[in-house]
Amino acid sequence: MATGDVKQFNVYLPVELIKQVKFRAVESGMSLSALVAEALHAYLDDDRNRGQDPAGEPGEEG
């Protein structure tokens, strides 16, 4: 996981999704926090690359 300030962030997810994420974290040798952070970074980077901000609003093109 990236260095720097961290804070606990609770979310509610479907039980099956939680099982899959935990399994993937163990399988990849990552902590659950690191895996989720990496997934969120990838999601947000993908949105930016498609011209949208994280809230789903179209980005400014220029």
CSV table of N, CA, C and O in Angstrom, one decimal:
chain,number,residue,atom,x,y,z
A,1,MET,N,0.9,-1.2,0.0
A,1,MET,CA,0.0,0.0,0.0
A,1,MET,C,0.9,1.2,0.0
A,1,MET,O,2.0,1.2,0.6
A,2,ALA,N,0.4,2.3,-0.6
A,2,ALA,CA,1.2,3.5,-0.7
A,2,ALA,C,1.5,4.1,0.7
A,2,ALA,O,0.7,3.9,1.6
A,3,THR,N,2.6,4.7,0.8
A,3,THR,CA,2.9,5.3,2.1
A,3,THR,C,2.2,6.7,2.3
A,3,THR,O,1.6,7.2,1.3
A,4,GLY,N,2.1,7.2,3.5
A,4,GLY,CA,1.4,8.4,3.7
A,4,GLY,C,0.3,8.2,4.7
A,4,GLY,O,0.2,7.1,5.3
A,5,ASP,N,-0.5,9.2,4.9
A,5,ASP,CA,-1.6,9.1,5.9
A,5,ASP,C,-2.6,8.2,5.4
A,5,ASP,O,-3.0,8.1,4.2
A,6,VAL,N,-3.1,7.4,6.3
A,6,VAL,CA,-4.2,6.4,6.0
A,6,VAL,C,-5.3,6.6,7.1
A,6,VAL,O,-5.0,7.1,8.2
A,7,LYS,N,-6.5,6.2,6.7
A,7,LYS,CA,-7.6,6.3,7.6
A,7,LYS,C,-8.6,5.2,7.3
A,7,LYS,O,-8.7,4.8,6.1
A,8,GLN,N,-9.2,4.6,8.3
A,8,GLN,CA,-10.1,3.6,8.1
A,8,GLN,C,-11.4,4.1,7.4
A,8,GLN,O,-11.8,5.2,7.7
A,9,PHE,N,-11.9,3.3,6.4
A,9,PHE,CA,-13.0,3.7,5.6
A,9,PHE,C,-13.9,2.5,5.5
A,9,PHE,O,-13.6,1.6,4.8
A,10,ASN,N,-15.1,2.6,6.1
A,10,ASN,CA,-16.0,1.4,6.1
A,10,ASN,C,-17.0,1.6,5.0
A,10,ASN,O,-17.6,2.7,4.8
A,11,VAL,N,-17.2,0.5,4.3
A,11,VAL,CA,-18.2,0.5,3.2
A,11,VAL,C,-19.0,-0.9,3.3
A,11,VAL,O,-18.5,-1.8,3.9
A,12,TYR,N,-20.2,-0.9,2.8
A,12,TYR,CA,-21.0,-2.1,2.8
A,12,TYR,C,-21.0,-2.7,1.4
A,12,TYR,O,-21.3,-2.0,0.4
A,13,LEU,N,-20.6,-3.9,1.3
A,13,LEU,CA,-20.5,-4.6,0.1
A,13,LEU,C,-21.2,-6.0,0.1
A,13,LEU,O,-21.4,-6.5,1.2
A,14,PRO,N,-21.6,-6.5,-1.0
A,14,PRO,CA,-22.3,-7.8,-1.0
A,14,PRO,C,-21.3,-8.9,-0.5
A,14,PRO,O,-20.1,-8.8,-0.7
A,15,VAL,N,-21.8,-9.8,0.3
A,15,VAL,CA,-21.0,-10.8,0.9
A,15,VAL,C,-20.1,-11.6,-0.1
A,15,VAL,O,-18.9,-11.8,0.1
A,16,GLU,N,-20.7,-11.9,-1.2
A,16,GLU,CA,-19.9,-12.7,-2.2
A,16,GLU,C,-18.8,-11.9,-2.8
A,16,GLU,O,-17.7,-12.4,-3.0
A,17,LEU,N,-19.0,-10.6,-3.0
A,17,LEU,CA,-17.9,-9.7,-3.4
A,17,LEU,C,-16.8,-9.7,-2.4
A,17,LEU,O,-15.6,-9.7,-2.7
A,18,ILE,N,-17.1,-9.6,-1.1
A,18,ILE,CA,-16.1,-9.6,0.0
A,18,ILE,C,-15.3,-10.8,-0.1
A,18,ILE,O,-14.1,-10.8,0.0
A,19,LYS,N,-16.0,-12.0,-0.2
A,19,LYS,CA,-15.3,-13.3,-0.3
A,19,LYS,C,-14.3,-13.3,-1.5
A,19,LYS,O,-13.1,-13.7,-1.3
A,20,GLN,N,-14.7,-12.8,-2.6
A,20,GLN,CA,-13.8,-12.8,-3.8
A,20,GLN,C,-12.6,-11.9,-3.6
A,20,GLN,O,-11.5,-12.2,-4.0
A,21,VAL,N,-12.9,-10.7,-3.0
A,21,VAL,CA,-11.8,-9.8,-2.8
A,21,VAL,C,-10.8,-10.3,-1.8
A,21,VAL,O,-9.6,-10.2,-2.0
A,22,LYS,N,-11.3,-10.9,-0.7
A,22,LYS,CA,-10.4,-11.5,0.3
A,22,LYS,C,-9.5,-12.6,-0.3
A,22,LYS,O,-8.3,-12.7,0.0
A,23,PHE,N,-10.2,-13.5,-1.1
A,23,PHE,CA,-9.5,-14.6,-1.8
A,23,PHE,C,-8.4,-14.0,-2.7
A,23,PHE,O,-7.3,-14.5,-2.7
A,24,ARG,N,-8.7,-13.0,-3.5
A,24,ARG,CA,-7.8,-12.4,-4.4
A,24,ARG,C,-6.6,-11.8,-3.6
A,24,ARG,O,-5.4,-11.9,-4.1
A,25,ALA,N,-6.9,-11.2,-2.5
A,25,ALA,CA,-5.8,-10.6,-1.7
A,25,ALA,C,-4.8,-11.7,-1.2
A,25,ALA,O,-3.6,-11.5,-1.3
A,26,VAL,N,-5.3,-12.7,-0.7
A,26,VAL,CA,-4.5,-13.9,-0.2
A,26,VAL,C,-3.7,-14.5,-1.4
A,26,VAL,O,-2.5,-14.7,-1.3
A,27,GLU,N,-4.4,-14.7,-2.5
A,27,GLU,CA,-3.8,-15.3,-3.7
A,27,GLU,C,-2.7,-14.5,-4.2
A,27,GLU,O,-1.7,-15.0,-4.7
A,28,SER,N,-2.8,-13.1,-4.2
A,28,SER,CA,-1.8,-12.3,-4.7
A,28,SER,C,-0.7,-11.8,-3.7
A,28,SER,O,0.2,-11.2,-4.0
A,29,GLY,N,-0.9,-12.2,-2.4
A,29,GLY,CA,0.0,-11.9,-1.4
A,29,GLY,C,-0.1,-10.4,-0.9
A,29,GLY,O,0.9,-9.9,-0.3
A,30,MET,N,-1.2,-9.8,-1.2
A,30,MET,CA,-1.4,-8.4,-0.8
A,30,MET,C,-2.3,-8.3,0.4
A,30,MET,O,-3.1,-9.2,0.6
A,31,SER,N,-2.2,-7.2,1.1
A,31,SER,CA,-3.1,-7.0,2.2
A,31,SER,C,-4.5,-6.6,1.5
A,31,SER,O,-4.5,-6.1,0.4
A,32,LEU,N,-5.5,-6.8,2.2
A,32,LEU,CA,-6.8,-6.4,1.7
A,32,LEU,C,-6.9,-4.9,1.4
A,32,LEU,O,-7.4,-4.5,0.4
A,33,SER,N,-6.3,-4.1,2.3
A,33,SER,CA,-6.3,-2.7,2.1
A,33,SER,C,-5.5,-2.3,0.9
A,33,SER,O,-5.9,-1.4,0.1
A,34,ALA,N,-4.4,-2.9,0.7
A,34,ALA,CA,-3.6,-2.6,-0.5
A,34,ALA,C,-4.3,-3.0,-1.8
A,34,ALA,O,-4.3,-2.3,-2.8
A,35,LEU,N,-5.0,-4.2,-1.8
A,35,LEU,CA,-5.7,-4.6,-3.0
A,35,LEU,C,-6.8,-3.6,-3.3
A,35,LEU,O,-7.0,-3.2,-4.5
A,36,VAL,N,-7.6,-3.3,-2.3
A,36,VAL,CA,-8.7,-2.3,-2.5
A,36,VAL,C,-8.2,-1.0,-3.0
A,36,VAL,O,-8.8,-0.4,-3.9
A,37,ALA,N,-7.1,-0.5,-2.4
A,37,ALA,CA,-6.6,0.8,-2.8
A,37,ALA,C,-6.1,0.8,-4.2
A,37,ALA,O,-6.3,1.7,-5.0
A,38,GLU,N,-5.4,-0.3,-4.6
A,38,GLU,CA,-4.9,-0.5,-6.0
A,38,GLU,C,-6.1,-0.5,-7.0
A,38,GLU,O,-6.1,0.1,-8.0
A,39,ALA,N,-7.2,-1.2,-6.6
A,39,ALA,CA,-8.3,-1.3,-7.5
A,39,ALA,C,-9.0,0.0,-7.6
A,39,ALA,O,-9.4,0.4,-8.7
A,40,LEU,N,-9.1,0.8,-6.5
A,40,LEU,CA,-9.8,2.1,-6.6
A,40,LEU,C,-8.9,3.1,-7.4
A,40,LEU,O,-9.4,3.9,-8.2
A,41,HIS,N,-7.6,3.0,-7.3
A,41,HIS,CA,-6.7,3.9,-8.1
A,41,HIS,C,-6.8,3.5,-9.5
A,41,HIS,O,-6.9,4.4,-10.4
A,42,ALA,N,-6.9,2.2,-9.9
A,42,ALA,CA,-7.0,1.8,-11.3
A,42,ALA,C,-8.4,2.3,-11.8
A,42,ALA,O,-8.4,2.8,-13.0
A,43,TYR,N,-9.4,2.2,-11.1
A,43,TYR,CA,-10.7,2.6,-11.5
A,43,TYR,C,-10.7,4.2,-11.8
A,43,TYR,O,-11.2,4.6,-12.8
A,44,LEU,N,-10.2,4.9,-10.8
A,44,LEU,CA,-10.2,6.4,-11.0
A,44,LEU,C,-9.3,6.8,-12.1
A,44,LEU,O,-9.6,7.7,-12.9
A,45,ASP,N,-8.1,6.2,-12.3
A,45,ASP,CA,-7.2,6.5,-13.4
A,45,ASP,C,-7.9,6.2,-14.7
A,45,ASP,O,-7.8,6.9,-15.7
A,46,ASP,N,-8.6,5.1,-14.8
A,46,ASP,CA,-9.3,4.7,-16.1
A,46,ASP,C,-10.4,5.8,-16.4
A,46,ASP,O,-10.5,6.1,-17.6
A,47,ASP,N,-11.1,6.2,-15.4
A,47,ASP,CA,-12.1,7.3,-15.7
A,47,ASP,C,-11.4,8.5,-16.2
A,47,ASP,O,-11.9,9.2,-17.1
A,48,ARG,N,-10.3,8.9,-15.6
A,48,ARG,CA,-9.6,10.1,-16.0
A,48,ARG,C,-9.1,9.9,-17.5
A,48,ARG,O,-9.2,10.9,-18.3
A,49,ASN,N,-8.6,8.8,-17.8
A,49,ASN,CA,-8.1,8.5,-19.1
A,49,ASN,C,-9.3,8.5,-20.2
A,49,ASN,O,-9.0,8.7,-21.4
A,50,ARG,N,-10.5,8.3,-19.8
A,50,ARG,CA,-11.6,8.4,-20.7
A,50,ARG,C,-12.3,9.7,-20.7
A,50,ARG,O,-13.4,9.9,-21.2
A,51,GLY,N,-11.7,10.7,-20.0
A,51,GLY,CA,-12.2,12.1,-20.0
A,51,GLY,C,-13.3,12.3,-19.0
A,51,GLY,O,-14.1,13.3,-19.2
A,52,GLN,N,-13.4,11.5,-18.0
A,52,GLN,CA,-14.4,11.8,-16.9
A,52,GLN,C,-13.7,12.0,-15.6
A,52,GLN,O,-12.7,11.4,-15.4
A,53,ASP,N,-14.3,12.8,-14.7
A,53,ASP,CA,-13.8,12.9,-13.4
A,53,ASP,C,-14.3,11.7,-12.6
A,53,ASP,O,-15.2,11.1,-13.0
A,54,PRO,N,-13.8,11.5,-11.4
A,54,PRO,CA,-14.3,10.4,-10.5
A,54,PRO,C,-15.8,10.4,-10.2
A,54,PRO,O,-16.3,9.4,-10.0
A,55,ALA,N,-16.4,11.6,-10.3
A,55,ALA,CA,-17.8,11.6,-10.0
A,55,ALA,C,-18.7,11.3,-11.2
A,55,ALA,O,-19.9,11.3,-11.2
A,56,GLY,N,-18.0,11.0,-12.3
A,56,GLY,CA,-18.7,10.6,-13.5
A,56,GLY,C,-19.1,11.7,-14.4
A,56,GLY,O,-19.8,11.6,-15.4
A,57,GLU,N,-18.6,12.9,-14.1
A,57,GLU,CA,-18.9,14.1,-14.9
A,57,GLU,C,-17.9,14.2,-16.0
A,57,GLU,O,-16.8,13.9,-15.9
A,58,PRO,N,-18.4,14.6,-17.2
A,58,PRO,CA,-17.4,14.8,-18.3
A,58,PRO,C,-16.3,15.7,-17.9
A,58,PRO,O,-16.5,16.7,-17.3
A,59,GLY,N,-15.1,15.3,-18.3
A,59,GLY,CA,-13.9,16.2,-18.0
A,59,GLY,C,-13.8,17.3,-19.0
A,59,GLY,O,-14.4,17.3,-20.1
A,60,GLU,N,-13.0,18.3,-18.6
A,60,GLU,CA,-12.8,19.4,-19.5
A,60,GLU,C,-11.7,19.0,-20.5
A,60,GLU,O,-10.7,18.4,-20.2
A,61,GLU,N,-12.0,19.2,-21.7
A,61,GLU,CA,-11.0,18.9,-22.8
A,61,GLU,C,-10.3,20.2,-23.2
A,61,GLU,O,-11.0,21.2,-23.3
A,62,GLY,N,-9.1,20.1,-23.5
A,62,GLY,CA,-8.4,21.4,-23.9
A,62,GLY,C,-7.2,21.2,-24.5
A,62,GLY,O,-6.4,21.4,-25.1
